[in-house]
Each structure stands twice: as C-alpha cells, then as structure tokens.
Amino acid sequence: MPADRQTESKRLAPALLILAIFVVAVLDATTSPELHISAFLGIAPLYAALRCSFRVTLLVAAVFVVCLVPVDLFTVPDWAPASRVVSIFGVVLVAVFSLVLCRTRLQREALHARTRMVADTVQRAMLRELPLSAGAVEAYGFYVSAQEGARVGGDIYEAIETPHGLRLMIGDVQGKGMPAIGAGLEVLASFREAAQHVDSLEEVADRMEQALARYNTRSVEQGADERFVTALLMEVRDPGGLPQGRVLSCGHIPYYLVRDGKVYERREGEGGLPLGLGTLSGEPRHSVRVHPEPDDWLVLCTDGVTEARGKDGAFYPLAERLAGWTDLEPAELAQTLRADLESFTDGELKDDATALVVRRSPAAAQLSMARAAAA
C-alpha cells in the first residue's frame, strides 16, 4: 500500500503542476494586466526539478514556456519591446535552469545509490546479518547505529563454532558511528581468527588486545585518537552432552540470564579492564566457569541499550522489561525489545545500540537434555 501511494503521488504531482501553470496563465490572460500573477509560476519547473524525473521536468518546463511566452507578449500592452524580451528570456532561463538542476540532482542520486551499495556491502562483510547461527546456538537481535544512514557503527558481535567449542562475543567501541568502525573491525577480525586457533578465552582476549594496540599506534601516527573497546566473551563446550561454559568480561556491562521464566543479571568474569587499557593494571585476565542449562536464554547488549534515556531522563529499565517478556520466542522478543526501546527514547538514540537474544536451537536443547538424563 505505501508503495502504491508513493507511485500515485509521483503521477499526481506533475499533473497538478501543469494544471496550475495553465490555470494561472489563463487568469493572467483574461484579467487586468497590472496583476501579472504568472510571474510567480517559476516555482513550478523548479519544484519538478527537485522532485520529478528528467522527462517530467522537461514536460513541465515546456508547458511553462509555452503558456508564459504568449502572456508576456500579448497581455501587458504598455511594456516596451525590451521589457518583453527580458521577460521572455527570464522564462526560458528558468526552464533551462530547472532542467540543469534536475539532471544534476539525478546524477548525485545515482552516485549516492552506488556509494550506498558499496558501503552496505562492506558493512555486511564486517558484521553478519542477524539472526546468527553457530552450531547448536541461535542469536536473534538488532543493531541500531546512532549515525543516520550507517548500517554499523561502534558495536560489534560474533558467534562462531570452533574446535574449542562455541564462542560468542559482543563489544562496544569507545565513541560511536563511523569513526569507531576501524577499531571495531580490528578487534572483530582478531576475535574471528583467535577463536579458531587458541585454547582459552584469556588468550583470545590477549590477541584482541594486541590487535587494538597496533590499530591505536597507527591512529596516533595519523593524528587520530586512540580507542578502547569493552567486550564480553563467552564459550560453551559440550563434553559428553553436559555443557560447560566460561565467561570473560573486558569492562563490559552485565548480561542477563533467563531461566525458568525468571531474569537474572549476571556479572561473572567482571573486573577486567577494557581492551586497549589492559596494560594499565599489569594483571592477567581470568575467565569464570558457568553452568548453562539446555533451556537457558541469554540477553547480551551494549550500553546503548541500558543507558538509553527516556523523556524524563530515566535509563531504560531492561531487566524489568525482560521480566515481562519471558514467554516470547527469541525473534519476537528481539523485535519487541527494539520497538519498546525506540518508543522509550522517542526514536532518539544517542549511542549505537545492540542486543542479542541467544539460546540453543530447540533440537539441540532436547538432545542435550536427553544426554544429561541418560548420564
């Protein structure tokens, strides 16, 4: 329906412009010559140039010239010949300028469309589209960039199946929008590589820290700012059908566990500094063992969600909202959360916002429970 209305509007606009030109020209030709109201009709081809195709603009400009030239020639008897020439020249000039303006606009729109297509391709290569699927795990959610027109910004996430089990990461780069993408890409690429080849989450975090340090060194040499990244790393291994998990936080906000219809805020693995600042403490990072159950859900997010403010200045009550939505399926929960967040902030998010609803696929959860019962 919206597409049909847009098409109808595009067809109606030139018809109304042509009708307005014709009606005003007729009024000018049949009323007192002192009025000469057709002098204001130059807005018609200019409007067409900004809103319509080149063919439509050409049609409107032609009607504009055909209707106004006779008016300037015959409806103002006291004009000198030079005044008539100037007036007709002005009419033709407006018509030509509208065609040039339309052509320039269309060329810029085509360039913008090509640039946007390339940017979308690059950004999709950086972050996989949600929902994610990695082994037995599904991750639904949303990603909203604070910078208008950008598909991604300073938030990163990934879930991959590795020889060391399922590994999941969500991160938040200092800053927002396009300037934060470079640091995020370095950290994300490092996670994807390290997760496949190193045995522990601590080593994965170290690799990510080293990649960010190299990026910051290059940034300083180029006169840009250094950045740090908060990140939450998770790992689930499945020895003998009994899942074992580990969590490591690099300065990231807590995550939420949904178990048996109840929501728990979990802070395991907290205490580590963000990536890029780890050398300040001199202490190694340590992951913490957790004990996931087959039907657990996890909700991971960045502070663009928890620190989003409503009209009254209050922070978004994520835990409270989740407690009322535990009966929803993951996809529906993600959609509901995004809609509610945008409503809470009146559509004015000040920071990149990402949320992931992570669970085992139903088939994998049933198989794990069966193995646990048999053991």
mmCIF file of C-alpha atoms in Angstrom:
data_model
loop_
_atom_site.group_PDB
_atom_site.id
_atom_site.type_symbol
_atom_site.label_atom_id
_atom_site.label_comp_id
_atom_site.label_asym_id
_atom_site.label_seq_id
_atom_site.Cartn_x
_atom_site.Cartn_y
_atom_site.Cartn_z
ATOM 1 C CA MET A 1 0.000 0.000 0.000
ATOM 2 C CA PRO A 2 2.699 2.646 0.830
ATOM 3 C CA ALA A 3 4.443 1.885 -2.496
ATOM 4 C CA ASP A 4 1.155 2.314 -4.387
ATOM 5 C CA ARG A 5 0.547 5.632 -2.674
ATOM 6 C CA GLN A 6 4.056 6.819 -3.499
ATOM 7 C CA THR A 7 3.592 5.897 -7.168
ATOM 8 C CA GLU A 8 0.233 7.667 -7.244
ATOM 9 C CA SER A 9 1.792 10.759 -5.666
ATOM 10 C CA LYS A 10 4.566 10.813 -8.281
ATOM 11 C CA ARG A 11 1.977 10.727 -11.036
ATOM 12 C CA LEU A 12 -0.247 13.341 -9.438
ATOM 13 C CA ALA A 13 2.450 15.962 -8.783
ATOM 14 C CA PRO A 14 3.320 16.769 -12.435
ATOM 15 C CA ALA A 15 -0.371 16.836 -13.386
ATOM 16 C CA LEU A 16 -1.056 19.387 -10.641
ATOM 17 C CA LEU A 17 1.947 21.491 -11.690
ATOM 18 C CA ILE A 18 0.833 21.572 -15.321
ATOM 19 C CA LEU A 19 -2.742 22.369 -14.294
ATOM 20 C CA ALA A 20 -1.534 25.211 -12.052
ATOM 21 C CA ILE A 21 0.570 26.685 -14.870
ATOM 22 C CA PHE A 22 -2.341 26.512 -17.315
ATOM 23 C CA VAL A 23 -4.894 27.980 -14.895
ATOM 24 C CA VAL A 24 -2.670 30.889 -13.830
ATOM 25 C CA ALA A 25 -1.725 31.644 -17.423
ATOM 26 C CA VAL A 26 -5.415 31.747 -18.407
ATOM 27 C CA LEU A 27 -6.220 34.015 -15.459
ATOM 28 C CA ASP A 28 -3.349 36.293 -16.407
ATOM 29 C CA ALA A 29 -4.604 36.492 -19.999
ATOM 30 C CA THR A 30 -8.213 37.263 -19.015
ATOM 31 C CA THR A 31 -7.765 39.657 -16.091
ATOM 32 C CA SER A 32 -6.269 43.066 -15.544
ATOM 33 C CA PRO A 33 -2.735 43.239 -16.976
ATOM 34 C CA GLU A 34 -1.484 45.040 -13.885
ATOM 35 C CA LEU A 35 -1.641 41.810 -11.854
ATOM 36 C CA HIS A 36 0.643 39.616 -13.991
ATOM 37 C CA ILE A 37 0.449 36.792 -11.439
ATOM 38 C CA SER A 38 2.151 34.333 -13.790
ATOM 39 C CA ALA A 39 5.471 35.882 -12.770
ATOM 40 C CA PHE A 40 5.335 33.616 -9.714
ATOM 41 C CA LEU A 41 4.989 30.405 -11.761
ATOM 42 C CA GLY A 42 8.743 29.868 -11.979
ATOM 43 C CA ILE A 43 8.435 27.765 -8.849
ATOM 44 C CA ALA A 44 6.611 25.045 -10.826
ATOM 45 C CA PRO A 45 9.514 23.809 -13.025
ATOM 46 C CA LEU A 46 11.930 24.290 -10.121
ATOM 47 C CA TYR A 47 9.755 22.085 -7.904
ATOM 48 C CA ALA A 48 9.613 19.471 -10.671
ATOM 49 C CA ALA A 49 13.411 19.587 -10.923
ATOM 50 C CA LEU A 50 13.730 18.728 -7.248
ATOM 51 C CA ARG A 51 11.079 16.012 -7.113
ATOM 52 C CA CYS A 52 10.434 14.500 -10.540
ATOM 53 C CA SER A 53 12.219 12.614 -13.299
ATOM 54 C CA PHE A 54 14.020 14.426 -16.110
ATOM 55 C CA ARG A 55 11.222 13.665 -18.601
ATOM 56 C CA VAL A 56 8.566 15.024 -16.289
ATOM 57 C CA THR A 57 10.662 18.115 -15.562
ATOM 58 C CA LEU A 58 11.132 18.637 -19.307
ATOM 59 C CA LEU A 59 7.366 18.397 -19.819
ATOM 60 C CA VAL A 60 6.597 20.874 -17.019
ATOM 61 C CA ALA A 61 9.290 23.277 -18.261
ATOM 62 C CA ALA A 62 7.924 23.095 -21.810
ATOM 63 C CA VAL A 63 4.361 23.813 -20.642
ATOM 64 C CA PHE A 64 5.751 26.676 -18.543
ATOM 65 C CA VAL A 65 7.442 28.264 -21.591
ATOM 66 C CA VAL A 66 4.514 27.659 -23.966
ATOM 67 C CA CYS A 67 1.987 29.198 -21.542
ATOM 68 C CA LEU A 68 4.020 32.174 -20.307
ATOM 69 C CA VAL A 69 5.583 33.413 -23.553
ATOM 70 C CA PRO A 70 2.160 34.399 -25.057
ATOM 71 C CA VAL A 71 1.221 36.021 -21.750
ATOM 72 C CA ASP A 72 4.359 38.179 -21.819
ATOM 73 C CA LEU A 73 3.854 39.014 -25.498
ATOM 74 C CA PHE A 74 0.185 39.952 -25.504
ATOM 75 C CA THR A 75 -1.271 40.628 -22.017
ATOM 76 C CA VAL A 76 0.844 43.623 -20.959
ATOM 77 C CA PRO A 77 0.192 46.294 -23.617
ATOM 78 C CA ASP A 78 2.258 49.074 -22.007
ATOM 79 C CA TRP A 79 5.511 47.062 -21.892
ATOM 80 C CA ALA A 80 8.364 48.234 -24.060
ATOM 81 C CA PRO A 81 9.833 45.691 -26.517
ATOM 82 C CA ALA A 82 12.983 45.440 -24.412
ATOM 83 C CA SER A 83 10.918 44.563 -21.324
ATOM 84 C CA ARG A 84 9.124 41.812 -23.243
ATOM 85 C CA VAL A 85 12.442 40.372 -24.421
ATOM 86 C CA VAL A 86 13.816 40.397 -20.883
ATOM 87 C CA SER A 87 10.671 38.732 -19.518
ATOM 88 C CA ILE A 88 10.682 36.001 -22.186
ATOM 89 C CA PHE A 89 14.408 35.464 -21.655
ATOM 90 C CA GLY A 90 13.693 35.067 -17.922
ATOM 91 C CA VAL A 91 11.040 32.425 -18.637
ATOM 92 C CA VAL A 92 13.387 30.438 -20.870
ATOM 93 C CA LEU A 93 16.225 30.821 -18.357
ATOM 94 C CA VAL A 94 14.083 29.390 -15.543
ATOM 95 C CA ALA A 95 13.097 26.447 -17.746
ATOM 96 C CA VAL A 96 16.695 25.698 -18.742
ATOM 97 C CA PHE A 97 17.920 26.091 -15.157
ATOM 98 C CA SER A 98 15.270 23.635 -13.926
ATOM 99 C CA LEU A 99 16.463 21.050 -16.470
ATOM 100 C CA VAL A 100 20.102 21.511 -15.430
ATOM 101 C CA LEU A 101 19.114 21.296 -11.764
ATOM 102 C CA CYS A 102 17.137 18.102 -12.372
ATOM 103 C CA ARG A 103 19.996 16.485 -14.282
ATOM 104 C CA THR A 104 22.479 17.383 -11.538
ATOM 105 C CA ARG A 105 20.163 16.016 -8.836
ATOM 106 C CA LEU A 106 19.658 12.740 -10.670
ATOM 107 C CA GLN A 107 23.406 12.296 -11.192
ATOM 108 C CA ARG A 108 24.061 12.886 -7.488
ATOM 109 C CA GLU A 109 21.294 10.483 -6.510
ATOM 110 C CA ALA A 110 22.786 7.814 -8.771
ATOM 111 C CA LEU A 111 26.240 8.406 -7.273
ATOM 112 C CA HIS A 112 24.798 8.234 -3.767
ATOM 113 C CA ALA A 113 22.997 4.970 -4.595
ATOM 114 C CA ARG A 114 26.224 3.405 -5.890
ATOM 115 C CA THR A 115 28.177 4.633 -2.874
ATOM 116 C CA ARG A 116 25.488 3.342 -0.515
ATOM 117 C CA MET A 117 25.531 -0.058 -2.229
ATOM 118 C CA VAL A 118 29.301 -0.333 -1.799
ATOM 119 C CA ALA A 119 29.072 0.840 1.822
ATOM 120 C CA ASP A 120 26.324 -1.679 2.582
ATOM 121 C CA THR A 121 28.409 -4.477 1.072
ATOM 122 C CA VAL A 122 31.449 -3.523 3.128
ATOM 123 C CA GLN A 123 29.410 -3.193 6.310
ATOM 124 C CA ARG A 124 27.698 -6.557 5.777
ATOM 125 C CA ALA A 125 31.125 -8.114 5.384
ATOM 126 C CA MET A 126 32.122 -6.609 8.718
ATOM 127 C CA LEU A 127 29.064 -7.721 10.683
ATOM 128 C CA ARG A 128 26.968 -10.719 9.772
ATOM 129 C CA GLU A 129 23.259 -10.146 9.445
ATOM 130 C CA LEU A 130 21.068 -11.169 12.363
ATOM 131 C CA PRO A 131 19.914 -13.742 13.276
ATOM 132 C CA LEU A 132 23.181 -15.605 13.684
ATOM 133 C CA SER A 133 23.515 -19.359 13.654
ATOM 134 C CA ALA A 134 26.603 -21.084 15.042
ATOM 135 C CA GLY A 135 26.471 -24.792 15.680
ATOM 136 C CA ALA A 136 23.652 -25.513 18.097
ATOM 137 C CA VAL A 137 23.129 -21.853 19.014
ATOM 138 C CA GLU A 138 20.832 -19.202 17.545
ATOM 139 C CA ALA A 139 21.213 -15.480 18.207
ATOM 140 C CA TYR A 140 18.402 -13.078 17.370
ATOM 141 C CA GLY A 141 18.605 -9.383 17.947
ATOM 142 C CA PHE A 142 19.055 -5.946 16.460
ATOM 143 C CA TYR A 143 21.733 -3.392 15.730
ATOM 144 C CA VAL A 144 20.937 0.326 15.555
ATOM 145 C CA SER A 145 23.686 2.765 14.602
ATOM 146 C CA ALA A 146 23.486 6.208 16.179
ATOM 147 C CA GLN A 147 24.759 7.758 12.952
ATOM 148 C CA GLU A 148 21.997 8.293 10.428
ATOM 149 C CA GLY A 149 22.499 6.337 7.216
ATOM 150 C CA ALA A 150 25.107 3.971 8.661
ATOM 151 C CA ARG A 151 24.392 0.252 8.870
ATOM 152 C CA VAL A 152 27.041 -0.284 11.534
ATOM 153 C CA GLY A 153 28.949 1.862 13.986
ATOM 154 C CA GLY A 154 30.881 1.190 17.153
ATOM 155 C CA ASP A 155 29.207 -2.038 18.302
ATOM 156 C CA ILE A 156 30.472 -5.475 17.259
ATOM 157 C CA TYR A 157 29.280 -9.041 17.787
ATOM 158 C CA GLU A 158 30.012 -12.550 16.563
ATOM 159 C CA ALA A 159 29.137 -16.170 17.260
ATOM 160 C CA ILE A 160 31.219 -18.940 15.700
ATOM 161 C CA GLU A 161 31.665 -22.675 16.082
ATOM 162 C CA THR A 162 35.310 -23.561 16.680
ATOM 163 C CA PRO A 163 37.399 -26.632 17.566
ATOM 164 C CA HIS A 164 37.300 -25.288 21.120
ATOM 165 C CA GLY A 165 33.504 -25.102 21.319
ATOM 166 C CA LEU A 166 31.035 -22.352 20.576
ATOM 167 C CA ARG A 167 32.471 -18.881 21.111
ATOM 168 C CA LEU A 168 30.428 -15.723 21.344
ATOM 169 C CA MET A 169 31.457 -12.094 21.624
ATOM 170 C CA ILE A 170 29.758 -8.721 21.922
ATOM 171 C CA GLY A 171 31.703 -5.487 22.155
ATOM 172 C CA ASP A 172 31.354 -1.723 22.271
ATOM 173 C CA VAL A 173 33.999 0.608 20.847
ATOM 174 C CA GLN A 174 34.615 3.911 22.599
ATOM 175 C CA GLY A 175 32.756 6.537 20.605
ATOM 176 C CA LYS A 176 30.016 5.932 18.097
ATOM 177 C CA GLY A 177 29.195 5.943 14.428
ATOM 178 C CA MET A 178 31.688 5.873 11.586
ATOM 179 C CA PRO A 179 34.853 6.971 13.496
ATOM 180 C CA ALA A 180 34.592 3.855 15.692
ATOM 181 C CA ILE A 181 34.321 1.367 12.820
ATOM 182 C CA GLY A 182 38.074 0.998 12.266
ATOM 183 C CA ALA A 183 38.816 -0.065 15.823
ATOM 184 C CA GLY A 184 35.794 -2.354 15.854
ATOM 185 C CA LEU A 185 36.860 -4.064 12.646
ATOM 186 C CA GLU A 186 40.360 -4.753 14.006
ATOM 187 C CA VAL A 187 39.009 -6.296 17.206
ATOM 188 C CA LEU A 188 36.327 -8.297 15.421
ATOM 189 C CA ALA A 189 38.778 -9.726 12.872
ATOM 190 C CA SER A 190 41.173 -10.657 15.665
ATOM 191 C CA PHE A 191 38.398 -12.463 17.554
ATOM 192 C CA ARG A 192 37.366 -14.440 14.482
ATOM 193 C CA GLU A 193 40.946 -15.582 13.932
ATOM 194 C CA ALA A 194 41.962 -16.223 17.527
ATOM 195 C CA ALA A 195 38.762 -18.045 18.450
ATOM 196 C CA GLN A 196 39.601 -20.749 15.919
ATOM 197 C CA HIS A 197 43.201 -21.308 16.988
ATOM 198 C CA VAL A 198 43.783 -20.630 20.693
ATOM 199 C CA ASP A 199 42.544 -22.787 23.514
ATOM 200 C CA SER A 200 41.375 -20.313 26.163
ATOM 201 C CA LEU A 201 39.261 -17.173 26.317
ATOM 202 C CA GLU A 202 42.142 -15.407 28.048
ATOM 203 C CA GLU A 203 44.346 -15.986 25.009
ATOM 204 C CA VAL A 204 41.561 -14.819 22.699
ATOM 205 C CA ALA A 205 41.252 -11.589 24.689
ATOM 206 C CA ASP A 206 45.035 -11.118 24.576
ATOM 207 C CA ARG A 207 45.029 -11.424 20.789
ATOM 208 C CA MET A 208 42.220 -8.885 20.565
ATOM 209 C CA GLU A 209 44.143 -6.527 22.858
ATOM 210 C CA GLN A 210 47.247 -6.814 20.688
ATOM 211 C CA ALA A 211 45.285 -6.078 17.512
ATOM 212 C CA LEU A 212 43.749 -2.989 19.081
ATOM 213 C CA ALA A 213 47.154 -1.820 20.313
ATOM 214 C CA ARG A 214 48.506 -1.987 16.761
ATOM 215 C CA TYR A 215 45.489 -0.069 15.490
ATOM 216 C CA ASN A 216 45.924 2.631 18.151
ATOM 217 C CA THR A 217 49.591 3.010 17.248
ATOM 218 C CA ARG A 218 48.679 3.640 13.617
ATOM 219 C CA SER A 219 45.915 6.029 14.654
ATOM 220 C CA VAL A 220 48.276 8.152 16.741
ATOM 221 C CA GLU A 221 50.764 8.301 13.860
ATOM 222 C CA GLN A 222 47.952 9.599 11.620
ATOM 223 C CA GLY A 223 46.812 12.175 14.172
ATOM 224 C CA ALA A 224 43.664 10.293 15.229
ATOM 225 C CA ASP A 225 42.548 9.339 18.729
ATOM 226 C CA GLU A 226 43.281 6.071 20.482
ATOM 227 C CA ARG A 227 40.249 3.978 21.356
ATOM 228 C CA PHE A 228 39.353 1.255 23.814
ATOM 229 C CA VAL A 229 36.769 -1.486 23.475
ATOM 230 C CA THR A 230 34.624 -3.162 26.111
ATOM 231 C CA ALA A 231 33.884 -6.784 25.284
ATOM 232 C CA LEU A 232 32.122 -9.811 26.726
ATOM 233 C CA LEU A 233 33.438 -13.206 25.631
ATOM 234 C CA MET A 234 31.614 -16.498 26.172
ATOM 235 C CA GLU A 235 32.466 -20.106 25.460
ATOM 236 C CA VAL A 236 30.383 -23.265 25.660
ATOM 237 C CA ARG A 237 31.896 -26.722 25.317
ATOM 238 C CA ASP A 238 29.826 -29.885 25.261
ATOM 239 C CA PRO A 239 31.838 -32.803 26.664
ATOM 240 C CA GLY A 240 29.649 -35.888 26.876
ATOM 241 C CA GLY A 241 26.477 -33.875 26.379
ATOM 242 C CA LEU A 242 26.989 -31.881 29.589
ATOM 243 C CA PRO A 243 27.607 -28.249 28.571
ATOM 244 C CA GLN A 244 30.375 -26.350 30.324
ATOM 245 C CA GLY A 245 30.764 -22.633 29.889
ATOM 246 C CA ARG A 246 33.189 -19.829 30.612
ATOM 247 C CA VAL A 247 32.689 -16.072 30.638
ATOM 248 C CA LEU A 248 35.271 -13.300 30.416
ATOM 249 C CA SER A 249 34.416 -9.617 30.613
ATOM 250 C CA CYS A 250 36.733 -6.876 29.398
ATOM 251 C CA GLY A 251 34.992 -3.988 31.117
ATOM 252 C CA HIS A 252 31.641 -4.813 29.514
ATOM 253 C CA ILE A 253 28.227 -4.360 31.125
ATOM 254 C CA PRO A 254 26.482 -7.402 32.711
ATOM 255 C CA TYR A 255 24.432 -9.837 30.686
ATOM 256 C CA TYR A 256 21.045 -11.334 31.551
ATOM 257 C CA LEU A 257 20.139 -14.972 32.051
ATOM 258 C CA VAL A 258 16.549 -16.111 31.516
ATOM 259 C CA ARG A 259 15.966 -19.417 33.302
ATOM 260 C CA ASP A 260 12.614 -20.990 34.192
ATOM 261 C CA GLY A 261 10.775 -17.760 33.403
ATOM 262 C CA LYS A 262 12.952 -15.604 35.660
ATOM 263 C CA VAL A 263 15.531 -12.957 34.709
ATOM 264 C CA TYR A 264 18.908 -12.797 36.443
ATOM 265 C CA GLU A 265 21.550 -10.133 35.986
ATOM 266 C CA ARG A 266 24.896 -11.919 35.750
ATOM 267 C CA ARG A 267 28.272 -10.331 36.426
ATOM 268 C CA GLU A 268 30.601 -13.331 36.080
ATOM 269 C CA GLY A 269 34.041 -12.532 34.804
ATOM 270 C CA GLU A 270 33.830 -8.850 35.661
ATOM 271 C CA GLY A 271 36.808 -6.875 36.832
ATOM 272 C CA GLY A 272 38.942 -6.827 33.716
ATOM 273 C CA LEU A 273 39.784 -3.546 32.045
ATOM 274 C CA PRO A 274 38.530 -2.788 28.520
ATOM 275 C CA LEU A 275 40.641 -3.864 25.572
ATOM 276 C CA GLY A 276 43.217 -1.184 24.903
ATOM 277 C CA LEU A 277 43.618 -0.450 28.620
ATOM 278 C CA GLY A 278 44.666 -3.901 29.838
ATOM 279 C CA THR A 279 48.332 -2.953 30.239
ATOM 280 C CA LEU A 280 47.428 -0.327 32.838
ATOM 281 C CA SER A 281 46.802 -2.909 35.572
ATOM 282 C CA GLY A 282 49.544 -5.391 34.762
ATOM 283 C CA GLU A 283 47.260 -8.232 35.868
ATOM 284 C CA PRO A 284 46.197 -11.030 33.526
ATOM 285 C CA ARG A 285 42.541 -11.514 32.693
ATOM 286 C CA HIS A 286 40.686 -14.525 34.090
ATOM 287 C CA SER A 287 37.564 -16.198 32.793
ATOM 288 C CA VAL A 288 34.960 -17.666 35.127
ATOM 289 C CA ARG A 289 33.254 -21.040 34.822
ATOM 290 C CA VAL A 290 29.472 -21.045 34.457
ATOM 291 C CA HIS A 291 26.992 -23.911 34.320
ATOM 292 C CA PRO A 292 24.491 -23.408 31.498
ATOM 293 C CA GLU A 293 21.331 -25.452 31.245
ATOM 294 C CA PRO A 294 19.876 -26.606 27.925
ATOM 295 C CA ASP A 295 16.834 -24.309 28.052
ATOM 296 C CA ASP A 296 18.682 -21.155 29.224
ATOM 297 C CA TRP A 297 18.370 -17.927 27.298
ATOM 298 C CA LEU A 298 20.941 -15.165 27.364
ATOM 299 C CA VAL A 299 20.369 -11.500 26.584
ATOM 300 C CA LEU A 300 23.549 -9.611 25.749
ATOM 301 C CA CYS A 301 23.616 -5.923 24.938
ATOM 302 C CA THR A 302 25.756 -2.814 24.769
ATOM 303 C CA ASP A 303 25.332 0.265 26.924
ATOM 304 C CA GLY A 304 23.461 1.975 24.099
ATOM 305 C CA VAL A 305 20.508 -0.091 25.369
ATOM 306 C CA THR A 306 20.927 0.122 29.147
ATOM 307 C CA GLU A 307 21.934 3.797 29.123
ATOM 308 C CA ALA A 308 19.261 4.947 26.695
ATOM 309 C CA ARG A 309 17.228 7.714 28.315
ATOM 310 C CA GLY A 310 13.557 8.475 28.147
ATOM 311 C CA LYS A 311 11.930 11.891 28.011
ATOM 312 C CA ASP A 312 12.158 12.190 31.805
ATOM 313 C CA GLY A 313 15.882 11.382 31.802
ATOM 314 C CA ALA A 314 15.447 7.887 33.269
ATOM 315 C CA PHE A 315 17.537 4.980 31.992
ATOM 316 C CA TYR A 316 15.893 2.203 30.030
ATOM 317 C CA PRO A 317 14.752 -0.498 32.549
ATOM 318 C CA LEU A 318 15.974 -3.516 30.586
ATOM 319 C CA ALA A 319 15.727 -6.124 33.365
ATOM 320 C CA GLU A 320 12.204 -5.011 34.228
ATOM 321 C CA ARG A 321 11.117 -5.190 30.603
ATOM 322 C CA LEU A 322 12.664 -8.629 30.078
ATOM 323 C CA ALA A 323 10.840 -9.986 33.118
ATOM 324 C CA GLY A 324 7.541 -9.286 31.351
ATOM 325 C CA TRP A 325 8.577 -10.890 28.065
ATOM 326 C CA THR A 326 9.943 -14.294 29.118
ATOM 327 C CA ASP A 327 7.089 -16.075 27.334
ATOM 328 C CA LEU A 328 8.080 -14.657 23.937
ATOM 329 C CA GLU A 329 10.066 -16.532 21.338
ATOM 330 C CA PRO A 330 13.587 -15.128 20.728
ATOM 331 C CA ALA A 331 12.756 -13.484 17.400
ATOM 332 C CA GLU A 332 9.628 -11.894 18.830
ATOM 333 C CA LEU A 333 11.498 -10.824 21.973
ATOM 334 C CA ALA A 334 14.158 -9.081 19.882
ATOM 335 C CA GLN A 335 11.524 -7.257 17.824
ATOM 336 C CA THR A 336 9.563 -6.278 20.930
ATOM 337 C CA LEU A 337 12.686 -5.014 22.692
ATOM 338 C CA ARG A 338 13.718 -2.861 19.751
ATOM 339 C CA ALA A 339 10.255 -1.364 19.318
ATOM 340 C CA ASP A 340 9.988 -0.650 23.038
ATOM 341 C CA LEU A 341 13.454 0.924 23.155
ATOM 342 C CA GLU A 342 12.659 3.243 20.267
ATOM 343 C CA SER A 343 9.345 4.165 21.876
ATOM 344 C CA PHE A 344 11.041 4.799 25.235
ATOM 345 C CA THR A 345 13.602 7.149 23.666
ATOM 346 C CA ASP A 346 11.116 8.669 21.217
ATOM 347 C CA GLY A 347 13.334 7.406 18.409
ATOM 348 C CA GLU A 348 16.344 9.437 19.534
ATOM 349 C CA LEU A 349 19.099 7.010 20.481
ATOM 350 C CA LYS A 350 22.281 8.851 21.461
ATOM 351 C CA ASP A 351 24.595 5.842 21.078
ATOM 352 C CA ASP A 352 24.894 2.700 18.986
ATOM 353 C CA ALA A 353 22.602 0.048 20.472
ATOM 354 C CA THR A 354 22.892 -3.718 20.075
ATOM 355 C CA ALA A 355 21.044 -6.579 21.735
ATOM 356 C CA LEU A 356 21.379 -10.328 21.194
ATOM 357 C CA VAL A 357 18.931 -12.970 22.405
ATOM 358 C CA VAL A 358 20.935 -16.194 22.488
ATOM 359 C CA ARG A 359 19.643 -19.722 23.004
ATOM 360 C CA ARG A 360 20.234 -23.257 21.913
ATOM 361 C CA SER A 361 18.127 -24.339 18.988
ATOM 362 C CA PRO A 362 15.129 -26.391 20.193
ATOM 363 C CA ALA A 363 16.501 -29.602 18.627
ATOM 364 C CA ALA A 364 19.923 -29.134 20.228
ATOM 365 C CA ALA A 365 18.382 -28.359 23.617
ATOM 366 C CA GLN A 366 16.252 -31.516 23.544
ATOM 367 C CA LEU A 367 19.249 -33.632 22.557
ATOM 368 C CA SER A 368 21.344 -32.157 25.369
ATOM 369 C CA MET A 369 18.615 -32.818 27.943
ATOM 370 C CA ALA A 370 18.286 -36.400 26.727
ATOM 371 C CA ARG A 371 22.031 -36.955 27.069
ATOM 372 C CA ALA A 372 22.057 -35.417 30.529
ATOM 373 C CA ALA A 373 19.189 -37.665 31.640
ATOM 374 C CA ALA A 374 20.947 -40.745 30.271
ATOM 375 C CA ALA A 375 24.146 -39.819 32.103
#
